[in-house]
CSV table of C-alpha atoms in Angstrom, one decimal:
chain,number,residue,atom,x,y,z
A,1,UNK,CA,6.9,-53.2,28.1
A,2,UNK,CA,4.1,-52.8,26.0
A,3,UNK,CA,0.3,-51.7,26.8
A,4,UNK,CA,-1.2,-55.3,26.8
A,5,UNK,CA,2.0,-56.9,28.9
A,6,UNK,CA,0.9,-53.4,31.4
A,7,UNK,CA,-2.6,-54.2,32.2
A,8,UNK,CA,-2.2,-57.7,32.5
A,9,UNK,CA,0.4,-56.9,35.3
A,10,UNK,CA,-2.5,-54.6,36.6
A,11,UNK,CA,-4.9,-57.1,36.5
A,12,UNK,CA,-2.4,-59.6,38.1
A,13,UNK,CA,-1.8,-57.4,41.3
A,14,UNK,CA,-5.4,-56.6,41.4
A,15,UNK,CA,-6.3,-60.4,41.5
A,16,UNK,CA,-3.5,-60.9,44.2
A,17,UNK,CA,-4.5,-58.0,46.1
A,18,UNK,CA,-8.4,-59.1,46.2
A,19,UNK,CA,-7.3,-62.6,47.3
A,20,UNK,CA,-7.0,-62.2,51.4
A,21,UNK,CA,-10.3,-62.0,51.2
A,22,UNK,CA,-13.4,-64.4,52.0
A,23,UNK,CA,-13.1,-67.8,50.3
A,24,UNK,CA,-16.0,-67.0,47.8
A,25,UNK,CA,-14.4,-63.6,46.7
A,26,UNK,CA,-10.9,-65.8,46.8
A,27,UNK,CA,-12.6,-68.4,44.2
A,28,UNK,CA,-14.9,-66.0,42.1
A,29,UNK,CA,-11.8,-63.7,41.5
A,30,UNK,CA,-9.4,-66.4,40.4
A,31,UNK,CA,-6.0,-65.8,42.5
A,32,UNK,CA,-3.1,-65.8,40.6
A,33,UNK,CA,-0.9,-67.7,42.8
A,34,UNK,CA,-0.1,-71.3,41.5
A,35,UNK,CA,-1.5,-73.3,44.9
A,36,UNK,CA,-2.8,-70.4,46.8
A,37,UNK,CA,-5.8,-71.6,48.7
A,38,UNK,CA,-6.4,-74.5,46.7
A,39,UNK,CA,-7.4,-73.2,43.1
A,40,UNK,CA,-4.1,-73.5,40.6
A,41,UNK,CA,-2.2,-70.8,38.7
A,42,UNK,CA,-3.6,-71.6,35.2
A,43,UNK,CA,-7.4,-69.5,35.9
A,44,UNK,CA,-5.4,-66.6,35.1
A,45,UNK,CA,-3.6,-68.0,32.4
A,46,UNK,CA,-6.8,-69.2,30.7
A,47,UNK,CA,-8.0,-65.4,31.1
A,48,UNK,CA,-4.2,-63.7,29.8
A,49,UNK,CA,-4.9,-66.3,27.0
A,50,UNK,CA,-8.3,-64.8,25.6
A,51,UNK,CA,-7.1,-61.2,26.9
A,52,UNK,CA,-4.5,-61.6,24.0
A,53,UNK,CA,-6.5,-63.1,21.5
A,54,UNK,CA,-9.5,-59.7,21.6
A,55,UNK,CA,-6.1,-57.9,21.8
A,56,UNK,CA,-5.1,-59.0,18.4
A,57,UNK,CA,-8.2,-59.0,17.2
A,58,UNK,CA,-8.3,-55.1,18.2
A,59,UNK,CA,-4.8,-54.4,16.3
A,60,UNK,CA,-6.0,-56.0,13.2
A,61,UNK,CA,-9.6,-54.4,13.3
A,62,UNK,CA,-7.1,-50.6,14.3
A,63,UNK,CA,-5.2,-52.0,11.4
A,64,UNK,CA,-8.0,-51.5,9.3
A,65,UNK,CA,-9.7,-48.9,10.6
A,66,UNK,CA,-6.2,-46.3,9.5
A,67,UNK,CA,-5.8,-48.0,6.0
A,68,UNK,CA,-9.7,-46.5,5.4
A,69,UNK,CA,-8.6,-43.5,7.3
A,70,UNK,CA,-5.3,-43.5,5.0
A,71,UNK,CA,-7.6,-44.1,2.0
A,72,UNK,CA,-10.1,-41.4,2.5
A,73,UNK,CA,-7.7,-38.7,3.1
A,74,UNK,CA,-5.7,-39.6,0.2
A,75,UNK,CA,-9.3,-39.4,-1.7
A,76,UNK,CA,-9.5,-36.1,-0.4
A,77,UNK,CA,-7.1,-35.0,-1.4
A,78,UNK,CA,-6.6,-36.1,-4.7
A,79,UNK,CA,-10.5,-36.3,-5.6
A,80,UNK,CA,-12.6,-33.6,-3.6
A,81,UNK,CA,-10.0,-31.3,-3.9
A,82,UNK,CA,-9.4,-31.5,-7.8
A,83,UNK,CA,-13.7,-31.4,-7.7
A,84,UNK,CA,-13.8,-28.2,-5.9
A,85,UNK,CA,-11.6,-26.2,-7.7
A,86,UNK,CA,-13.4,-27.5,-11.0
A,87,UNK,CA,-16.7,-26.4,-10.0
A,88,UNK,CA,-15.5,-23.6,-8.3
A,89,UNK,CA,-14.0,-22.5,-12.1
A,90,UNK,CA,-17.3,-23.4,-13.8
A,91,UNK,CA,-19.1,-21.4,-11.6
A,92,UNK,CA,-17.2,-18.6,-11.7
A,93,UNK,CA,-16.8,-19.0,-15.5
A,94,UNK,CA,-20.9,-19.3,-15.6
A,95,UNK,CA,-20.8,-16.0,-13.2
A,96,UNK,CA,-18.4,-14.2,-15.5
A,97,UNK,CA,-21.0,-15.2,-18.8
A,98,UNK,CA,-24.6,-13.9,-16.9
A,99,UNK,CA,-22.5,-10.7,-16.1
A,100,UNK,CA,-21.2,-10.3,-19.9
A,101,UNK,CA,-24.8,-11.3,-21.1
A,102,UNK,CA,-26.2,-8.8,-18.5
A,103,UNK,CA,-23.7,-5.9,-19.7
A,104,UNK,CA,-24.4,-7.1,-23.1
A,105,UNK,CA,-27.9,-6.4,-22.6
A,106,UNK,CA,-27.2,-3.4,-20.7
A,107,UNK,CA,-25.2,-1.7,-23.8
A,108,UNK,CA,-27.5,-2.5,-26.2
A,109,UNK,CA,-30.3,-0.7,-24.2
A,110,UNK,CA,-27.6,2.2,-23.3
A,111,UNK,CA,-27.3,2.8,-27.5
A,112,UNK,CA,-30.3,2.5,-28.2
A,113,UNK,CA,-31.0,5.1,-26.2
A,114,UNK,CA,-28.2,6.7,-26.7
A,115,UNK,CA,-29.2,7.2,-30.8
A,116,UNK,CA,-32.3,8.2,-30.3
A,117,UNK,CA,-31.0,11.0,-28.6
A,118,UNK,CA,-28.3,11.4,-31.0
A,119,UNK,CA,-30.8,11.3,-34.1
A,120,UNK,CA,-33.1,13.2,-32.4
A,121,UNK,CA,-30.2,16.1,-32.0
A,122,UNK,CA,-29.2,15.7,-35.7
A,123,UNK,CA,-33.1,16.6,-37.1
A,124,UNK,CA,-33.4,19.5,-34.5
A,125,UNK,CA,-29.9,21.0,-36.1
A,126,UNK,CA,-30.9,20.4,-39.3
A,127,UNK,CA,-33.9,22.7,-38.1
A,128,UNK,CA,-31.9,24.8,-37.1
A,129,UNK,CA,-29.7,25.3,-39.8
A,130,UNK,CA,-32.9,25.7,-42.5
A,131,UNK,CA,-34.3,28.1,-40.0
A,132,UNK,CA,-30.8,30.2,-40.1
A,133,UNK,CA,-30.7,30.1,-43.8
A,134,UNK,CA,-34.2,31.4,-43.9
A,135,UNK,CA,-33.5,34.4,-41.7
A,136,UNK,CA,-29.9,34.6,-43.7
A,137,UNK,CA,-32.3,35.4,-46.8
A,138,UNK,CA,-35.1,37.9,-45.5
A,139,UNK,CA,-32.0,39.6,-43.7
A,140,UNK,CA,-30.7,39.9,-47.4
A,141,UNK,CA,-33.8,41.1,-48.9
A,142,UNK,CA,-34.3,43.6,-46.0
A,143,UNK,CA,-30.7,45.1,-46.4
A,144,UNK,CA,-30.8,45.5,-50.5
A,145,UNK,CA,-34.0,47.4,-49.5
A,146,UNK,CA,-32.6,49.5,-47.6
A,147,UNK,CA,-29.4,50.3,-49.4
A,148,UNK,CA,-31.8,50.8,-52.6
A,149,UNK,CA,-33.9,53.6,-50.3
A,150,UNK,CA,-30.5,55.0,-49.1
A,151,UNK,CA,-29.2,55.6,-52.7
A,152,UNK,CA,-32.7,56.8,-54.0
A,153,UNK,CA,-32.7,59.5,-51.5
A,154,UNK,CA,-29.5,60.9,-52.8
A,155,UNK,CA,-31.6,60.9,-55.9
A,156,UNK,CA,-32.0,65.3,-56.8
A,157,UNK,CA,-34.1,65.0,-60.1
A,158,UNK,CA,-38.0,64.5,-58.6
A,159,UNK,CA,-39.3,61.8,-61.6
A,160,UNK,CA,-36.4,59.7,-61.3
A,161,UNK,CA,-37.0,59.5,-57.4
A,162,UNK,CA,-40.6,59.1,-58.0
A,163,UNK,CA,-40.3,56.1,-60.3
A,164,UNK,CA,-37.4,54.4,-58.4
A,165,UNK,CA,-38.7,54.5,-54.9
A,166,UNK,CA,-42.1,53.5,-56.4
A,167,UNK,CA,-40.4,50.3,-57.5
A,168,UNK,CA,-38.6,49.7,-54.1
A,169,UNK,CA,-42.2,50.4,-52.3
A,170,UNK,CA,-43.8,48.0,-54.4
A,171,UNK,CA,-40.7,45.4,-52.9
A,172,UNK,CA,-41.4,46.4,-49.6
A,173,UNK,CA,-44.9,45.0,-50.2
A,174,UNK,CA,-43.3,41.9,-50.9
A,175,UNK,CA,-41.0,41.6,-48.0
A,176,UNK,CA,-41.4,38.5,-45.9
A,177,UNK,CA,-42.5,39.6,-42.3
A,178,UNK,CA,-39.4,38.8,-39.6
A,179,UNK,CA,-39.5,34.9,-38.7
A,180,UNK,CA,-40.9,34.1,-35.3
A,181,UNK,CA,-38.1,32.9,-32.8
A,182,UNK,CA,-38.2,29.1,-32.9
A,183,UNK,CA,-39.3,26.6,-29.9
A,184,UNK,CA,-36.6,25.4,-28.3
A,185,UNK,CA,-35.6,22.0,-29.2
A,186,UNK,CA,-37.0,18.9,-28.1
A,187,UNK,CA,-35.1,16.1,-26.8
A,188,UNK,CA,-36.5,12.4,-26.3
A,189,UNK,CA,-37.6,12.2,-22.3
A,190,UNK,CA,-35.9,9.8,-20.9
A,191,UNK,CA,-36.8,7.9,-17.6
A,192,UNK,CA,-34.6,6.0,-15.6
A,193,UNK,CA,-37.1,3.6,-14.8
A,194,UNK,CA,-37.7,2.7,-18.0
A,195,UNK,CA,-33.9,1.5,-19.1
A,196,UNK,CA,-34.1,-0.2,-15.5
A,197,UNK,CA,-37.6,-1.7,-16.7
A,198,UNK,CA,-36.0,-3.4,-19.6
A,199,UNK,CA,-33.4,-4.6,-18.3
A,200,UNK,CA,-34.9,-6.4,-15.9
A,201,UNK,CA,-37.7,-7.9,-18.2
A,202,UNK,CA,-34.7,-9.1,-20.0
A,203,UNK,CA,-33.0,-11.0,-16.6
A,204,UNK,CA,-36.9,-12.4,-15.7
A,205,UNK,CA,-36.6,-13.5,-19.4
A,206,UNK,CA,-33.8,-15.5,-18.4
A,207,UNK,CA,-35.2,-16.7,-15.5
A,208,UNK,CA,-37.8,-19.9,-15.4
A,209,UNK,CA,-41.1,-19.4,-13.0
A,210,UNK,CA,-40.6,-15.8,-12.7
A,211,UNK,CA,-43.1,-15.5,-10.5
A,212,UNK,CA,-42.6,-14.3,-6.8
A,213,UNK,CA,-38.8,-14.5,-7.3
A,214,UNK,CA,-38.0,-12.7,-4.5
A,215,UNK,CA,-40.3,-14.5,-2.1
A,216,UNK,CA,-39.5,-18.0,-1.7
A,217,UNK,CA,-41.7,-18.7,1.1
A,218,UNK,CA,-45.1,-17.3,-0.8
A,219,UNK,CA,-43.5,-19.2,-4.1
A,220,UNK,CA,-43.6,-22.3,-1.5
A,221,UNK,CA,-47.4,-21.7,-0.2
A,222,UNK,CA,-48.3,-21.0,-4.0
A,223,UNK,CA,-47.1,-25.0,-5.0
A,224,UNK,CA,-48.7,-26.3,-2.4
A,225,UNK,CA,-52.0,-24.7,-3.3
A,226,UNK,CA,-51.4,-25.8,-6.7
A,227,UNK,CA,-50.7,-29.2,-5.3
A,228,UNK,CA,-54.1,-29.3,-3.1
A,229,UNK,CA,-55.9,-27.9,-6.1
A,230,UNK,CA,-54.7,-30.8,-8.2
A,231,UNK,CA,-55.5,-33.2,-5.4
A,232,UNK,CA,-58.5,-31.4,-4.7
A,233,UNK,CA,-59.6,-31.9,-8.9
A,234,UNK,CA,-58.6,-35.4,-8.7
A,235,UNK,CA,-61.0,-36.3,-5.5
A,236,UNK,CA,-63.7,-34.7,-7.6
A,237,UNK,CA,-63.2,-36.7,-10.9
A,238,UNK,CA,-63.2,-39.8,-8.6
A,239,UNK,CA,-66.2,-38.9,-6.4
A,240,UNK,CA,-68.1,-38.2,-10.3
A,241,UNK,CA,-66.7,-41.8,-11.2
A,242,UNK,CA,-67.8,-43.0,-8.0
A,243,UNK,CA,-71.4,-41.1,-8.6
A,244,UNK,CA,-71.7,-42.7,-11.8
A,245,UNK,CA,-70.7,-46.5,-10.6
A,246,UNK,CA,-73.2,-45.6,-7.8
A,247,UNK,CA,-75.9,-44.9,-10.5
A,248,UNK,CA,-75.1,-47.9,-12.0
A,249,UNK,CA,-75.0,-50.1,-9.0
A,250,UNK,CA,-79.2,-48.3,-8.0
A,251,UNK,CA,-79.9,-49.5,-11.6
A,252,UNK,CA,-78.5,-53.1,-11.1
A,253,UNK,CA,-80.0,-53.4,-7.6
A,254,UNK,CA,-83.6,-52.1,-8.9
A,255,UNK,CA,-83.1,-54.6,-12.1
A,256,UNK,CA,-82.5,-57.5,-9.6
A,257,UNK,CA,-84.7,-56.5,-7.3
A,258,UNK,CA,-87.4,-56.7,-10.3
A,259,UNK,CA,-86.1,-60.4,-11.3
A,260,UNK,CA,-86.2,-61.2,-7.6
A,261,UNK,CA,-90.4,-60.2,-7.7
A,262,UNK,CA,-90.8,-62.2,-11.0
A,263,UNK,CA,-88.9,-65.3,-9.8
A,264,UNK,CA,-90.9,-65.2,-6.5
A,265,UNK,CA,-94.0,-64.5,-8.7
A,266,UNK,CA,-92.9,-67.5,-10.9
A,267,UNK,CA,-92.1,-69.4,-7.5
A,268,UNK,CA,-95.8,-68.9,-6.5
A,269,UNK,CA,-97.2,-69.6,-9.8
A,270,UNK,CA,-95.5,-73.2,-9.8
A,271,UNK,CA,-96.0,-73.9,-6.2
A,272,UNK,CA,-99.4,-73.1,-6.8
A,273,UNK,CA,-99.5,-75.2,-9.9
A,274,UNK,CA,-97.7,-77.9,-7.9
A,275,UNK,CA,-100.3,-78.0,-5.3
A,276,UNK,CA,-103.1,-78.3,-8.1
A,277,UNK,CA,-101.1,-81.2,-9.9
A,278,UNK,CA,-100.4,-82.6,-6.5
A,279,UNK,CA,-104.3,-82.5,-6.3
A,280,UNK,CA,-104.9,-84.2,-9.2
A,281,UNK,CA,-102.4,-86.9,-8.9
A,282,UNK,CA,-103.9,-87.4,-5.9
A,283,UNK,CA,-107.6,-88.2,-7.5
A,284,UNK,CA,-105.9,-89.8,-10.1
A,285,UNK,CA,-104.5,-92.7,-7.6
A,286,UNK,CA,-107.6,-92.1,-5.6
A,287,UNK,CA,-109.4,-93.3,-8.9
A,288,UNK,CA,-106.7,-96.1,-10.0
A,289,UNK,CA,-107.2,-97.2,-6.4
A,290,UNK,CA,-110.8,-97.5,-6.8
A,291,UNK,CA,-110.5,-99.4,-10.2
A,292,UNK,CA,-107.8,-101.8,-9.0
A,293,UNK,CA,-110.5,-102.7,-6.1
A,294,UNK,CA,-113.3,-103.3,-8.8
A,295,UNK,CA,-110.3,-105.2,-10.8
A,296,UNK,CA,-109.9,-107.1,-8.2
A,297,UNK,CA,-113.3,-108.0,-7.4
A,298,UNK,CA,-113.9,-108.9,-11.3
A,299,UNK,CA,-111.2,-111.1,-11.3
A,300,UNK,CA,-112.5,-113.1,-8.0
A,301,UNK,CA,-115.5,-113.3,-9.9
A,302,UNK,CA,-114.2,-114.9,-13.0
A,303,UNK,CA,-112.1,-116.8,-10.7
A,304,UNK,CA,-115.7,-118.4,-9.2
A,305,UNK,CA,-117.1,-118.7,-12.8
A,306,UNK,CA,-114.0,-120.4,-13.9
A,307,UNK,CA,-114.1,-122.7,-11.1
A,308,UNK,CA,-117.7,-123.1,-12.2
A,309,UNK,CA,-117.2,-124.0,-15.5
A,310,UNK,CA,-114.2,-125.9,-14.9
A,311,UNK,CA,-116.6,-128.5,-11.9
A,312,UNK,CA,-119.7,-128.7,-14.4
A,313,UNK,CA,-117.3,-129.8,-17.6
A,314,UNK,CA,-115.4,-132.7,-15.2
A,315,UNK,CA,-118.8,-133.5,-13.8
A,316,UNK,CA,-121.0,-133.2,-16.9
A,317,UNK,CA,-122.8,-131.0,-15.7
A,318,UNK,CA,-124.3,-127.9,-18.2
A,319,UNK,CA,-123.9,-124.1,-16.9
A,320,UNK,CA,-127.1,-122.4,-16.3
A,321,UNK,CA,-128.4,-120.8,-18.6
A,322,UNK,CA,-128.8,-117.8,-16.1
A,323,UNK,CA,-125.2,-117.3,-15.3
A,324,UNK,CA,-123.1,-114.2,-17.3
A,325,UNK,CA,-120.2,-116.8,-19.2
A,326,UNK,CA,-117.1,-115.1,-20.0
A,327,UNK,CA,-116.6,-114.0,-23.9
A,328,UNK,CA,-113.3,-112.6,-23.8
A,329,UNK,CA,-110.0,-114.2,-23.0
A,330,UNK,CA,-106.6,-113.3,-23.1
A,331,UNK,CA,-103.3,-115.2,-24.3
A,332,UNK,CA,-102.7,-115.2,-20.8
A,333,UNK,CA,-105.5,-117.7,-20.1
A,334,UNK,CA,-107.3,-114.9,-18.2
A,335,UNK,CA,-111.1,-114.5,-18.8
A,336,UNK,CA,-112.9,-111.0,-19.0
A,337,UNK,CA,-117.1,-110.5,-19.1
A,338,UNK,CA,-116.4,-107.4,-21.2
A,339,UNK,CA,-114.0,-106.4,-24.2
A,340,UNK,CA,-113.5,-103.3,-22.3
A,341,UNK,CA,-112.0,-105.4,-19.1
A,342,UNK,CA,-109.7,-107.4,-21.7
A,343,UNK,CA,-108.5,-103.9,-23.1
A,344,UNK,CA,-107.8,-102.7,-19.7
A,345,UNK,CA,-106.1,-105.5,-18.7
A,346,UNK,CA,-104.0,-105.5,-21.9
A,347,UNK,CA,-102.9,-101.9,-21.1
A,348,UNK,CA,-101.8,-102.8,-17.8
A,349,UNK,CA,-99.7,-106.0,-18.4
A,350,UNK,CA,-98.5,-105.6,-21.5
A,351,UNK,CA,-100.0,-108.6,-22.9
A,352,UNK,CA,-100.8,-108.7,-26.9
């Protein structure tokens, strides 16, 4: 019996067991017996049936689940492995190079300090020796000297003493006084401090943004001032743009603000201008109004003298002599009094 086959048999007792209860619990729980109470056998069946189903479904995603397991260990193990050891040996390899660089560096400060000393030790002997060579030759002259007085001594005959230690006495005028004992000699002082100076100039050498090595935190507070200064210089060169756009923006607004005045004194000037033309038109049709009346009242006066005229010719009767006859007519058939009316009339009408 497998696990599945278990807790359905679990679940099947637990149904059974929960159905002698009340009707409700009886139909909500979903007895297992075939005609028990009235509901049928196959509620359980349909449940078994989708039990199975997320039951496979849960083998094939477990299935799945230990081929990646499978995978990842066997990348492990071939991969992460293989990458450790390879970067463990480069790093050790770069370890074992910045120690030999480091030693390297180390013996070539140890011999140069090391012949210095050793040259200085070869000039002080060489002193040495030229002093002892020196004293090797006075000690000479002083023992002749005294071997000459010695024998001169032994000398019985008084001249030949005179002369002879005269001679030696004039050489023992001429001795060289007894050399001073030399200074002792001097050996280059040498200061730990200074090798151990070097040497680490040499690692700081080899070491980018030497500064505050050994304090990472400070090193950290030192960026981020660097980082508001930069910030800092950048708000600055953008409040100086925003200065000069600001300048600009004053001289704009001051230039409008003078073509604003201008217009509105141009604005006044023509409504001003327009009032007096408005004036003028207005005396102007004032006028024509006044001219079409007298026009008007001409023309019903040559109307009457027409009429006139036109009743004395059909009755035979002459015009008196007393009455203003028209002298000026137009192709129209119209009559004027004056050539002034004709031309006026012309004007207006068109007529040639």
């Amino acid at each position: 019996m497998n696990r599945t086959e278990h807790i359905i048999i679990m679940n099947v007792n637990k149904f059974y067991a929960q159905c002698v209860s009340t009707d409700m619990v009886r139909f909500q729980l979903k007895c297992v017996t075939s005609t028990h109470y009235t509901h049928p056998f196959s509620e359980i069946t349909e449940i078994v049936v989708k039990e199975r189903q997320k039951a496979k479904e849960n083998i094939e995603e477990l299935k799945l689940k230990i081929d990646a397991i499978s995978t990842l260990q066997e990348k492990v193990k071939t991969t992460h492995f293989e990458q450790l050891h390879a970067k463990s040996k480069q790093c050790i390899e770069h370890i074992e190079f910045v120690s030999k660089d480091l030693q390297s560096c180390i013996e070539s400060k140890r011999s140069i300090k090391a012949t210095e000393v050793e040259d200085n030790e070869k000039n002080e002997q060489e002193n040495l020796k030229a002093f002892v060579d020196n004293t090797d030759s006075v000690h000479k002259q002083y023992t002749q000297i005294l071997s000459e007085l010695e024998n001169v001594l032994l000398e019985k005959h008084d001249v030949t003493f005179y002369s002879s230690y005269r001679s030696i006495d004039s050489d023992i005028q001429t001795l060289v006084n007894i050399p001073e004992e030399p200074e002792e000699a001097q050996i280059p002082i040498f200061k730990d401090k200074f090798l151990y100076q070097e040497v680490q100039d040499y690692m700081e050498s080899k070491i980018d943004n030497r500064l505050c090595q050994n304090c990472s935190v400070q090193k950290m507070k030192i960026e981020d001032l660097q980082s508001e200064i930069t910030k800092c210089k950048e708000l600055q060169r953008d409040l100086e743009k925003k200065d000069d756009e600001l300048g600009k923006l004053s001289n704009d607004m001051l230039s409008l603000e003078l073509d604003k005045l201008n217009m509105q004194s141009k604005y006044t000037n023509l409504k001003n201008s327009t009032y007096q033309k408005d004036a003028e038109n207005k005396k102007l049709a004032d006028k024509i109004k006044t001219l079409n009346k007298d026009l008007e009242k001409k023309n019903d006066e040559i109307k009457k003298l027409s009429r006139a005229i036109h009743s004395a010719r059909e009755g035979g009767q002459s015009v008196s002599t007393n009455a203003q006859l028209p002298m000026f007519s137009c192709v129209c058939r119209r009559v004027y009094a004056t050539r002034e009316d004709l031309v006026n009339h012309k004007t207006r009408s068109g007529c040639m």
